[in-house]
CSV table of C-alpha atoms in Angstrom, one decimal:
chain,number,residue,atom,x,y,z
A,957,MET,CA,70.6,-54.0,38.0
A,958,ALA,CA,68.5,-51.2,39.5
A,959,LYS,CA,65.2,-52.2,40.9
A,960,ASN,CA,63.4,-49.4,39.1
A,961,PRO,CA,65.4,-48.6,36.0
A,962,VAL,CA,64.4,-45.6,33.9
A,963,LYS,CA,63.3,-46.8,30.5
A,964,ILE,CA,64.4,-44.9,27.4
A,965,THR,CA,62.7,-44.3,24.1
A,966,GLU,CA,65.2,-43.4,21.4
A,967,THR,CA,64.2,-40.7,19.0
A,968,VAL,CA,67.2,-40.6,16.6
A,969,LEU,CA,65.1,-42.2,13.8
A,970,ARG,CA,62.3,-39.6,14.0
A,971,ASP,CA,62.2,-36.5,16.3
A,972,GLY,CA,66.0,-36.2,16.5
A,973,HIS,CA,66.4,-35.6,12.8
A,974,GLN,CA,63.0,-33.8,12.5
A,975,SER,CA,64.3,-31.3,15.0
A,976,LEU,CA,67.8,-30.7,13.6
A,977,VAL,CA,67.8,-31.6,9.9
A,978,ALA,CA,64.2,-31.0,8.7
A,979,THR,CA,63.3,-34.8,8.8
A,980,ARG,CA,65.6,-35.6,5.9
A,981,MET,CA,67.0,-38.9,7.2
A,982,ARG,CA,66.5,-41.6,4.6
A,983,ILE,CA,65.8,-45.3,5.2
A,984,SER,CA,69.2,-46.0,3.6
A,985,ASP,CA,70.8,-43.9,6.4
A,986,MET,CA,69.0,-45.9,9.1
A,987,LEU,CA,69.5,-49.5,7.8
A,988,PRO,CA,73.2,-50.0,8.6
A,989,GLN,CA,72.5,-49.3,12.4
A,990,LEU,CA,69.1,-51.0,12.9
A,991,ALA,CA,70.6,-54.2,14.3
A,992,ALA,CA,72.9,-52.3,16.7
A,993,LEU,CA,70.0,-50.0,17.9
A,994,ASP,CA,67.9,-53.1,18.3
A,995,ALA,CA,70.5,-54.7,20.6
A,996,ILE,CA,70.6,-51.7,23.1
A,997,GLY,CA,67.5,-52.6,24.9
A,998,TYR,CA,65.4,-49.4,24.4
A,999,ASN,CA,61.8,-49.2,25.5
A,1000,ALA,CA,60.9,-48.2,22.0
A,1001,LEU,CA,62.5,-46.7,18.8
A,1002,GLU,CA,60.5,-43.7,17.6
A,1003,ALA,CA,60.8,-44.0,13.8
A,1004,TRP,CA,57.5,-43.1,12.1
A,1005,GLY,CA,54.8,-40.5,12.2
A,1006,GLY,CA,55.2,-36.8,12.9
A,1007,ALA,CA,56.6,-35.2,9.7
A,1008,THR,CA,58.3,-38.3,8.4
A,1009,PHE,CA,55.3,-39.4,6.3
A,1010,ASP,CA,55.0,-36.1,4.4
A,1011,THR,CA,58.8,-35.8,4.0
A,1012,CYS,CA,59.2,-39.3,2.6
A,1013,LEU,CA,56.7,-38.6,-0.2
A,1014,ARG,CA,57.6,-34.9,-0.8
A,1015,PHE,CA,61.4,-34.9,-0.6
A,1016,LEU,CA,63.0,-38.3,-0.2
A,1017,ASN,CA,61.3,-40.3,-3.0
A,1018,GLU,CA,60.2,-42.9,-0.4
A,1019,ASP,CA,56.9,-44.6,0.2
A,1020,PRO,CA,56.4,-44.2,4.0
A,1021,TRP,CA,54.5,-47.5,4.2
A,1022,GLU,CA,57.5,-49.3,2.6
A,1023,ARG,CA,59.8,-47.6,5.1
A,1024,LEU,CA,57.7,-49.0,7.9
A,1025,ASP,CA,57.8,-52.5,6.4
A,1026,ILE,CA,61.6,-52.3,6.3
A,1027,LEU,CA,61.9,-51.1,9.9
A,1028,LYS,CA,59.5,-53.9,11.0
A,1029,LYS,CA,61.6,-56.5,9.2
A,1030,ASN,CA,64.8,-55.4,10.9
A,1031,LEU,CA,63.6,-54.6,14.5
A,1032,LYS,CA,62.3,-56.5,17.5
A,1033,THR,CA,62.3,-53.3,19.6
A,1034,PRO,CA,58.8,-51.8,19.4
A,1035,ILE,CA,58.5,-49.1,16.7
A,1036,GLN,CA,56.8,-46.0,18.0
A,1037,MET,CA,54.9,-43.4,15.9
A,1038,LEU,CA,53.5,-40.0,16.6
A,1039,LEU,CA,49.8,-39.5,15.6
A,1040,ARG,CA,47.8,-36.3,15.8
A,1041,GLY,CA,44.5,-37.8,16.8
A,1042,GLN,CA,41.7,-36.8,14.4
A,1043,ASN,CA,44.3,-35.0,12.2
A,1044,LEU,CA,46.3,-38.2,11.8
A,1045,LEU,CA,49.5,-36.9,10.1
A,1046,GLY,CA,47.8,-34.2,8.0
A,1047,TYR,CA,46.5,-30.8,8.8
A,1048,ASN,CA,42.7,-31.4,8.6
A,1049,HIS,CA,40.2,-33.3,10.6
A,1050,TYR,CA,39.5,-36.6,8.9
A,1051,SER,CA,36.3,-38.7,9.0
A,1052,ASN,CA,36.2,-41.5,11.6
A,1053,ASP,CA,36.6,-44.3,9.0
A,1054,VAL,CA,39.7,-42.7,7.6
A,1055,VAL,CA,41.2,-42.5,11.1
A,1056,GLU,CA,40.2,-46.1,11.8
A,1057,LYS,CA,41.7,-47.4,8.6
A,1058,PHE,CA,44.9,-45.5,9.0
A,1059,VAL,CA,45.5,-46.8,12.5
A,1060,GLN,CA,44.7,-50.4,11.5
A,1061,LYS,CA,47.1,-50.2,8.5
A,1062,ALA,CA,49.9,-48.6,10.6
A,1063,SER,CA,49.6,-51.4,13.2
A,1064,ALA,CA,49.6,-54.1,10.6
A,1065,HIS,CA,52.7,-52.6,9.0
A,1066,GLY,CA,54.6,-52.6,12.3
A,1067,VAL,CA,53.8,-49.7,14.6
A,1068,GLY,CA,54.1,-51.2,18.1
A,1069,VAL,CA,53.5,-48.0,20.1
A,1070,PHE,CA,51.0,-45.3,19.1
A,1071,ARG,CA,51.6,-41.9,20.8
A,1072,ILE,CA,48.4,-40.0,20.2
A,1073,PHE,CA,47.9,-36.3,20.9
A,1074,ASP,CA,45.6,-33.4,20.0
A,1075,ALA,CA,46.9,-29.9,19.5
A,1076,LEU,CA,44.1,-28.4,21.7
A,1077,ASN,CA,44.1,-31.3,24.3
A,1078,ASP,CA,40.5,-31.7,23.3
A,1079,ILE,CA,39.8,-35.3,24.4
A,1080,ARG,CA,37.1,-35.8,21.8
A,1081,ASN,CA,39.7,-35.5,19.1
A,1082,LEU,CA,41.6,-38.4,20.6
A,1083,ARG,CA,38.8,-40.9,21.1
A,1084,VAL,CA,38.5,-42.5,17.6
A,1085,ALA,CA,42.3,-42.9,17.2
A,1086,ILE,CA,42.7,-44.4,20.7
A,1087,ASP,CA,39.7,-46.8,20.3
A,1088,SER,CA,41.0,-47.9,16.9
A,1089,ALA,CA,44.5,-48.6,18.2
A,1090,LEU,CA,43.1,-50.5,21.2
A,1091,LYS,CA,41.1,-52.7,18.8
A,1092,CYS,CA,44.1,-53.6,16.5
A,1093,PRO,CA,44.7,-57.4,16.5
A,1094,GLU,CA,48.5,-56.8,16.9
A,1095,LYS,CA,47.8,-55.4,20.3
A,1096,PRO,CA,50.0,-52.3,20.1
A,1097,HIS,CA,50.8,-50.1,23.1
A,1098,VAL,CA,48.5,-47.1,23.1
A,1099,GLN,CA,49.8,-43.9,24.7
A,1100,GLY,CA,47.8,-40.7,25.2
A,1101,CYS,CA,49.4,-37.3,25.5
A,1102,LEU,CA,49.1,-34.2,27.6
A,1103,VAL,CA,50.3,-31.5,25.2
A,1104,TYR,CA,52.3,-29.3,27.7
A,1105,THR,CA,52.1,-25.6,27.5
A,1106,ILE,CA,52.1,-22.5,29.8
A,1107,SER,CA,49.4,-19.9,29.9
A,1108,PRO,CA,47.2,-18.1,32.4
A,1109,VAL,CA,44.7,-21.1,32.2
A,1110,HIS,CA,47.0,-24.1,32.1
A,1111,THR,CA,48.0,-25.7,35.5
A,1112,ASN,CA,49.6,-29.0,36.6
A,1113,GLU,CA,46.2,-29.8,38.1
A,1114,SER,CA,44.5,-29.4,34.7
A,1115,PHE,CA,47.0,-31.7,33.1
A,1116,VAL,CA,46.4,-34.3,35.8
A,1117,GLU,CA,42.6,-34.2,35.0
A,1118,LEU,CA,43.4,-34.9,31.4
A,1119,ALA,CA,45.7,-37.8,32.3
A,1120,VAL,CA,42.9,-39.3,34.4
A,1121,GLU,CA,40.6,-39.1,31.4
A,1122,LEU,CA,43.2,-40.8,29.2
A,1123,GLU,CA,43.5,-43.7,31.6
A,1124,LYS,CA,39.7,-44.1,31.7
A,1125,MET,CA,39.8,-44.2,27.8
A,1126,GLY,CA,42.0,-47.3,28.1
A,1127,CYS,CA,45.5,-45.8,27.4
A,1128,HIS,CA,48.3,-48.0,28.5
A,1129,SER,CA,50.5,-45.0,29.4
A,1130,VAL,CA,50.5,-41.2,29.4
A,1131,CYS,CA,53.1,-39.0,27.8
A,1132,ILE,CA,53.8,-35.4,28.9
A,1133,LYS,CA,54.6,-34.0,25.5
A,1134,ASP,CA,56.6,-30.8,25.9
A,1135,MET,CA,57.4,-29.9,22.3
A,1136,SER,CA,58.9,-26.5,22.9
A,1137,GLY,CA,61.0,-27.2,26.0
A,1138,LEU,CA,58.8,-25.2,28.3
A,1139,LEU,CA,58.7,-27.6,31.2
A,1140,LYS,CA,60.9,-26.3,34.0
A,1141,PRO,CA,62.7,-28.8,36.3
A,1142,TYR,CA,60.9,-28.2,39.5
A,1143,VAL,CA,57.5,-27.9,37.7
A,1144,ALA,CA,58.3,-31.3,36.1
A,1145,GLU,CA,59.0,-32.7,39.5
A,1146,ASP,CA,55.6,-31.5,40.8
A,1147,LEU,CA,53.7,-32.6,37.7
A,1148,VAL,CA,55.2,-36.1,37.7
A,1149,LYS,CA,54.4,-36.5,41.5
A,1150,LYS,CA,50.8,-35.4,40.9
A,1151,LEU,CA,50.4,-37.7,37.9
A,1152,LYS,CA,51.9,-40.7,39.8
A,1153,ALA,CA,49.4,-40.1,42.6
A,1154,ALA,CA,46.4,-39.8,40.2
A,1155,VAL,CA,46.9,-42.6,37.7
A,1156,LYS,CA,48.2,-46.2,37.8
A,1157,ILE,CA,49.6,-46.3,34.2
A,1158,PRO,CA,53.3,-45.5,33.4
A,1159,ILE,CA,54.3,-41.8,32.8
A,1160,GLU,CA,56.6,-40.9,29.9
A,1161,LEU,CA,58.3,-37.5,29.5
A,1162,HIS,CA,59.2,-36.0,26.1
A,1163,THR,CA,60.9,-32.6,26.0
A,1164,HIS,CA,63.2,-30.5,23.8
A,1165,CYS,CA,66.4,-28.6,24.8
A,1166,THR,CA,65.2,-25.4,23.1
A,1167,SER,CA,65.1,-23.5,26.4
A,1168,GLY,CA,68.2,-25.2,27.9
A,1169,PHE,CA,66.1,-27.0,30.6
A,1170,GLY,CA,66.1,-30.5,29.0
A,1171,HIS,CA,68.6,-32.6,31.0
A,1172,ALA,CA,67.8,-30.9,34.3
A,1173,THR,CA,64.0,-31.4,33.7
A,1174,TYR,CA,64.6,-35.1,33.1
A,1175,LEU,CA,66.7,-35.5,36.3
A,1176,LYS,CA,64.0,-33.9,38.5
A,1177,ALA,CA,61.3,-35.9,36.7
A,1178,ILE,CA,63.3,-39.1,37.3
A,1179,GLU,CA,63.6,-38.2,41.0
A,1180,ALA,CA,59.8,-37.8,41.1
A,1181,GLY,CA,59.3,-41.3,39.6
A,1182,VAL,CA,58.8,-40.8,35.9
A,1183,ASP,CA,58.9,-44.2,34.2
A,1184,ILE,CA,60.2,-43.4,30.7
A,1185,ILE,CA,62.1,-40.5,29.0
A,1186,ASP,CA,62.7,-39.7,25.3
A,1187,THR,CA,66.3,-39.1,24.3
A,1188,ALA,CA,68.3,-38.9,21.1
A,1189,LEU,CA,71.8,-40.2,20.5
A,1190,ALA,CA,74.5,-37.5,20.8
A,1191,PRO,CA,74.7,-36.2,17.1
A,1192,PHE,CA,70.9,-35.7,16.9
A,1193,SER,CA,70.4,-34.5,20.5
A,1194,SER,CA,70.2,-31.1,22.3
A,1195,ASP,CA,69.6,-27.7,20.6
A,1196,THR,CA,65.9,-28.0,19.5
A,1197,SER,CA,66.0,-31.8,19.8
A,1198,GLN,CA,65.7,-34.1,22.9
A,1199,PRO,CA,68.3,-34.5,25.7
A,1200,CYS,CA,71.3,-36.8,24.9
A,1201,THR,CA,70.8,-40.5,25.4
A,1202,GLU,CA,74.5,-41.2,26.4
A,1203,THR,CA,74.4,-38.2,28.9
A,1204,MET,CA,71.3,-39.4,30.6
A,1205,VAL,CA,72.6,-43.0,30.8
A,1206,ALA,CA,75.9,-41.8,32.3
A,1207,MET,CA,74.1,-39.5,34.7
A,1208,LEU,CA,72.2,-42.5,36.2
A,1209,GLU,CA,75.0,-45.1,36.2
A,1210,GLY,CA,75.3,-46.7,39.6
A,1211,GLU,CA,72.4,-44.8,41.0
A,1212,GLU,CA,69.0,-46.0,42.1
A,1213,ARG,CA,67.3,-45.5,38.7
A,1214,ASP,CA,70.2,-46.8,36.6
A,1215,THR,CA,68.9,-47.5,33.1
A,1216,GLY,CA,71.0,-50.7,32.8
A,1217,LEU,CA,71.9,-49.7,29.1
A,1218,ASP,CA,75.4,-50.0,27.8
A,1219,ARG,CA,76.7,-46.5,27.0
A,1220,GLN,CA,79.8,-47.9,25.3
A,1221,ALA,CA,77.6,-49.9,22.9
A,1222,MET,CA,76.1,-46.6,21.8
A,1223,THR,CA,79.4,-44.9,20.8
A,1224,PRO,CA,79.9,-46.6,17.4
A,1225,ILE,CA,76.2,-45.9,16.6
A,1226,SER,CA,76.6,-42.3,17.4
A,1227,LYS,CA,79.8,-42.0,15.4
A,1228,TYR,CA,77.9,-43.4,12.4
A,1229,PHE,CA,75.0,-41.0,12.8
A,1230,LEU,CA,77.4,-38.0,13.1
A,1231,LYS,CA,78.5,-38.8,9.5
A,1232,VAL,CA,74.9,-39.1,8.5
A,1233,LYS,CA,74.1,-35.7,10.0
A,1234,GLN,CA,77.0,-34.1,8.2
A,1235,ASP,CA,76.0,-35.7,4.9
A,1236,LEU,CA,72.3,-34.5,5.3
A,1237,ILE,CA,73.4,-31.0,6.1
A,1238,LYS,CA,75.5,-30.9,3.0
A,1239,THR,CA,73.1,-32.8,0.7
A,1240,PHE,CA,70.0,-30.7,1.6
A,1241,ASN,CA,71.8,-27.4,2.4
A,1242,LEU,CA,70.6,-27.3,6.0
A,1243,LYS,CA,71.7,-25.3,9.0
A,1244,GLY,CA,71.8,-28.4,11.3
A,1245,TYR,CA,72.2,-26.6,14.6
A,1246,PHE,CA,70.1,-24.1,16.6
A,1247,ASP,CA,71.1,-22.0,19.5
A,1248,VAL,CA,69.4,-22.4,22.9
A,1249,ASN,CA,66.9,-19.7,23.3
A,1250,PRO,CA,65.3,-19.2,26.8
A,1251,ASN,CA,62.8,-16.7,25.3
A,1252,VAL,CA,61.0,-19.7,23.9
A,1253,LEU,CA,59.2,-19.5,27.3
A,1254,ASP,CA,57.5,-16.4,25.9
A,1255,PHE,CA,56.9,-17.2,22.2
A,1256,GLN,CA,56.6,-21.0,22.6
A,1257,ILE,CA,57.3,-21.9,19.0
A,1258,PRO,CA,58.4,-25.5,18.5
A,1259,GLY,CA,62.0,-25.7,17.4
A,1260,GLY,CA,61.5,-27.1,13.9
A,1261,MET,CA,59.1,-24.3,13.1
A,1262,LEU,CA,61.4,-21.4,14.1
A,1263,SER,CA,63.7,-21.9,11.2
A,1264,ASN,CA,60.7,-22.1,8.7
A,1265,LEU,CA,59.3,-18.8,9.9
A,1266,ALA,CA,62.8,-17.1,9.8
A,1267,ASN,CA,63.1,-18.4,6.2
A,1268,GLN,CA,59.7,-17.0,5.2
A,1269,LEU,CA,60.7,-13.6,6.4
A,1270,LYS,CA,64.1,-13.9,4.6
A,1271,GLU,CA,62.5,-14.8,1.3
A,1272,ALA,CA,60.2,-11.7,1.7
A,1273,GLY,CA,63.3,-9.5,2.4
A,1274,MET,CA,62.0,-8.8,5.9
A,1275,GLU,CA,64.7,-10.5,8.1
A,1276,ASP,CA,64.7,-7.5,10.3
A,1277,LYS,CA,61.1,-8.3,11.4
A,1278,TYR,CA,62.1,-11.5,13.1
A,1279,GLN,CA,61.9,-10.1,16.6
A,1280,ASP,CA,58.6,-8.5,15.8
A,1281,LEU,CA,57.3,-11.9,14.8
A,1282,LEU,CA,58.4,-13.5,18.0
A,1283,ASP,CA,56.7,-10.7,19.9
A,1284,GLU,CA,53.5,-11.0,17.9
A,1285,MET,CA,53.1,-14.8,18.5
A,1286,PRO,CA,51.9,-14.6,22.1
A,1287,ARG,CA,49.4,-11.9,21.2
A,1288,VAL,CA,47.9,-13.9,18.4
A,1289,ARG,CA,47.8,-17.0,20.7
A,1290,LYS,CA,46.0,-15.0,23.4
A,1291,ASP,CA,43.4,-13.7,20.8
A,1292,VAL,CA,42.6,-17.3,19.7
A,1293,GLY,CA,42.1,-18.8,23.2
A,1294,TYR,CA,45.7,-19.9,24.3
A,1295,PRO,CA,46.0,-23.1,22.2
A,1296,PRO,CA,49.1,-25.1,22.9
A,1297,LEU,CA,51.5,-24.5,20.0
A,1298,VAL,CA,52.0,-27.8,18.3
A,1299,THR,CA,51.1,-29.1,14.8
A,1300,PRO,CA,48.7,-27.9,13.4
A,1301,SER,CA,47.9,-25.0,15.8
A,1302,SER,CA,51.5,-23.8,15.8
A,1303,GLN,CA,51.6,-23.5,12.0
A,1304,ILE,CA,48.2,-21.7,12.0
A,1305,VAL,CA,49.1,-19.2,14.8
A,1306,GLY,CA,52.6,-18.8,13.3
A,1307,THR,CA,51.3,-18.0,9.8
A,1308,MET,CA,48.8,-15.5,11.2
A,1309,ALA,CA,51.5,-13.7,13.2
A,1310,THR,CA,53.7,-13.7,10.1
A,1311,PHE,CA,50.9,-12.1,8.0
A,1312,ASN,CA,50.3,-9.5,10.8
A,1313,VAL,CA,54.0,-8.5,10.9
A,1314,MET,CA,54.5,-8.5,7.1
A,1315,SER,CA,51.4,-6.5,6.3
A,1316,GLY,CA,52.1,-4.0,9.1
A,1317,GLN,CA,48.4,-4.3,10.1
A,1318,ARG,CA,46.9,-6.9,12.4
A,1319,TYR,CA,44.4,-9.3,10.8
A,1320,LYS,CA,44.3,-7.5,7.5
A,1321,MET,CA,44.7,-10.8,5.7
A,1322,VAL,CA,43.3,-13.8,7.6
A,1323,PRO,CA,43.9,-17.4,6.3
A,1324,ASN,CA,40.9,-19.7,6.4
A,1325,GLU,CA,42.8,-22.1,8.7
A,1326,PHE,CA,43.0,-19.4,11.3
A,1327,LYS,CA,39.3,-18.7,11.0
A,1328,ASP,CA,38.6,-22.4,11.4
A,1329,LEU,CA,40.7,-22.6,14.6
A,1330,ALA,CA,39.0,-19.5,16.0
A,1331,ARG,CA,35.5,-20.6,15.2
A,1332,GLY,CA,35.9,-24.1,16.7
A,1333,LYS,CA,36.4,-26.4,13.7
A,1334,PHE,CA,39.5,-28.0,15.3
A,1335,GLY,CA,37.9,-28.5,18.7
A,1336,ARG,CA,37.5,-26.5,21.9
A,1337,THR,CA,40.2,-23.9,22.6
A,1338,PRO,CA,41.4,-23.7,26.3
A,1339,VAL,CA,39.7,-20.3,26.6
A,1340,GLU,CA,36.6,-19.3,24.7
A,1341,VAL,CA,37.4,-16.9,21.8
A,1342,ASP,CA,35.9,-13.5,22.2
A,1343,ARG,CA,32.7,-13.3,20.1
A,1344,LYS,CA,33.4,-9.7,18.9
A,1345,PHE,CA,36.9,-10.7,17.8
A,1346,LEU,CA,35.3,-13.6,15.7
A,1347,THR,CA,32.7,-11.5,14.0
A,1348,ASP,CA,34.1,-8.0,13.8
A,1349,THR,CA,37.9,-8.6,13.4
A,1350,LEU,CA,37.9,-11.9,11.6
A,1351,GLY,CA,34.6,-11.4,9.7
A,1352,ILE,CA,33.2,-14.8,10.7
A,1353,ALA,CA,29.4,-15.0,10.3
A,1354,PRO,CA,27.6,-15.9,13.6
A,1355,GLU,CA,26.1,-19.0,12.0
A,1356,ASP,CA,29.6,-20.3,11.2
A,1357,ILE,CA,30.7,-20.3,14.8
A,1358,ILE,CA,30.6,-23.8,16.1
A,1359,GLU,CA,28.9,-23.4,19.5
A,1360,ASP,CA,29.6,-26.8,21.0
A,1361,CYS,CA,32.9,-27.1,19.1
A,1362,SER,CA,31.9,-30.6,18.0
A,1363,ILE,CA,34.5,-32.4,16.0
A,1364,GLU,CA,32.0,-34.2,13.8
A,1365,ASP,CA,32.3,-32.7,10.4
A,1366,ALA,CA,29.6,-33.9,8.1
A,1367,LYS,CA,31.5,-32.6,5.1
A,1368,ALA,CA,34.6,-34.7,5.8
A,1369,LYS,CA,35.4,-37.1,3.0
A,1370,THR,CA,35.2,-40.8,3.8
A,1371,PHE,CA,37.7,-43.4,2.8
A,1372,ALA,CA,35.5,-44.5,-0.1
A,1373,ASP,CA,35.3,-40.8,-1.3
A,1374,PHE,CA,39.1,-40.7,-1.4
A,1375,LYS,CA,39.3,-44.0,-3.2
A,1376,GLU,CA,36.8,-43.0,-5.9
A,1377,GLU,CA,38.7,-39.7,-6.3
A,1378,LEU,CA,41.9,-41.5,-6.9
A,1379,LYS,CA,40.3,-43.9,-9.4
A,1380,GLY,CA,38.9,-40.9,-11.2
A,1381,LYS,CA,42.5,-39.7,-11.7
A,1382,GLY,CA,43.4,-42.9,-13.4
A,1383,TYR,CA,44.7,-45.0,-10.6
A,1384,LEU,CA,42.5,-47.9,-11.3
A,1385,ASN,CA,43.4,-50.3,-8.5
A,1386,PRO,CA,44.9,-48.4,-5.5
A,1387,THR,CA,45.9,-50.2,-2.3
A,1388,ASP,CA,44.4,-49.0,0.9
A,1389,GLU,CA,47.8,-47.6,1.8
A,1390,ASP,CA,47.9,-45.5,-1.4
A,1391,VAL,CA,44.4,-44.2,-0.7
A,1392,LEU,CA,45.5,-43.2,2.8
A,1393,SER,CA,48.6,-41.4,1.5
A,1394,TYR,CA,46.4,-39.5,-1.0
A,1395,ALA,CA,43.9,-38.7,1.8
A,1396,LEU,CA,46.6,-37.1,3.9
A,1397,PHE,CA,48.6,-35.3,1.2
A,1398,PRO,CA,46.6,-35.3,-2.1
A,1399,GLN,CA,49.0,-33.3,-4.3
A,1400,VAL,CA,52.2,-34.7,-2.9
A,1401,ALA,CA,50.9,-38.3,-3.1
A,1402,GLU,CA,49.8,-37.8,-6.7
A,1403,GLU,CA,53.2,-36.4,-7.7
A,1404,PHE,CA,54.8,-39.4,-6.0
A,1405,PHE,CA,52.5,-41.9,-7.8
A,1406,LYS,CA,53.3,-40.3,-11.1
A,1407,ALA,CA,57.0,-40.7,-10.5
A,1408,HIS,CA,56.7,-44.3,-9.2
A,1409,TYR,CA,55.1,-46.8,-11.5
A,1410,LYS,CA,53.6,-49.6,-9.4
A,1411,PRO,CA,51.8,-52.5,-11.1
A,1412,ILE,CA,49.0,-52.2,-8.5
A,1413,THR,CA,48.6,-48.5,-9.0
A,1414,ALA,CA,49.5,-48.0,-12.6
A,1415,TYR,CA,49.0,-44.4,-13.7
A,1416,VAL,CA,47.1,-44.8,-17.0
A,1417,LYS,CA,46.3,-41.2,-17.8
A,1418,GLU,CA,49.0,-39.2,-19.6
């Protein structure tokens, strides 16, 4: 056994299928292989959070909380979730008590590793979620993220400063979250070395193969001392997903950082998930594969979002404008202060760029979410947004510009507000979990509740 084995977090149950098959994997698809996955010896199994919560309710007829209960019952390996700080899993900032309650419930239902990030790398948006996770009686592992991006203002040194802050906040580890596959191998080597010199806690690296760098980036990061890497079993790896688990295990066999994991034991699991992938592609009429595109270095759109934007243009009969859209993305991102493109900023910037291209005139129609991002409602952007652009182009009144970009929103509904709202709709005795589902996705959750009679949340209004 290697003295310093690379640990592996397996993403087949979350980001693997989110990246390649629109998050459509069902709990029934996962159950037959949970015991086999549990026996491999992974650092963690990423299986909740991200888009899974929304997709369970909206498309799969599943209660995400029940999915988590089933996973917990069948796994000893820590279950990891992806959490968007003050946004939780939704697209708005939630009040502190909603964030606290969500984290407490997620921990109680089985989340053993909280990976917490903010789309703007604004540390204030992470504090409540991190503090809440650290206080959970189950003692979950709390991981803070550096959302990796490239721009004229982002440097490896600035990411190291953020990591030092996360360590001070009590995080047990730091993740370099490279959601668009922008991290080049030699840059990764430099970043990992600098992080290892600056912080004492373990460093994990998460990337996607969108640009083609993936496996090489991991190798250089491993040589530089990274502690953990995120990979997906072969059928759900590569393209816009993570590098392949079996490939990385084989690459390190017999070497100084050998993972010690049994690649042969992974083969039957992969064979099973290949059939699952084929079934999901057929059942949900999905593409299921995406070409490597090195130009992601310019437009920076996360993999899962590219297909959505292409689809929007197709539905509008404007497929020929796809390249125009890819060209417009960096311009809009610059205008709004170079935010990293990850949920929700990626959707906000992507939608604005799509409107610009479809209308043939820049900023003719401006969604409220874009105005909110520009005026500071989501936090501080890496570069201050030009005041003239805010007032003249976007039509934002000077008094609506949030000068200190404070994340405290007095208008944010509290947990009690959401509970009363749900009761007013006829759900007389909602569980805390149902209130949280409703807080995150009101319309989707309500439709789900209507379709699923539960004794504790009986829908009494016709």
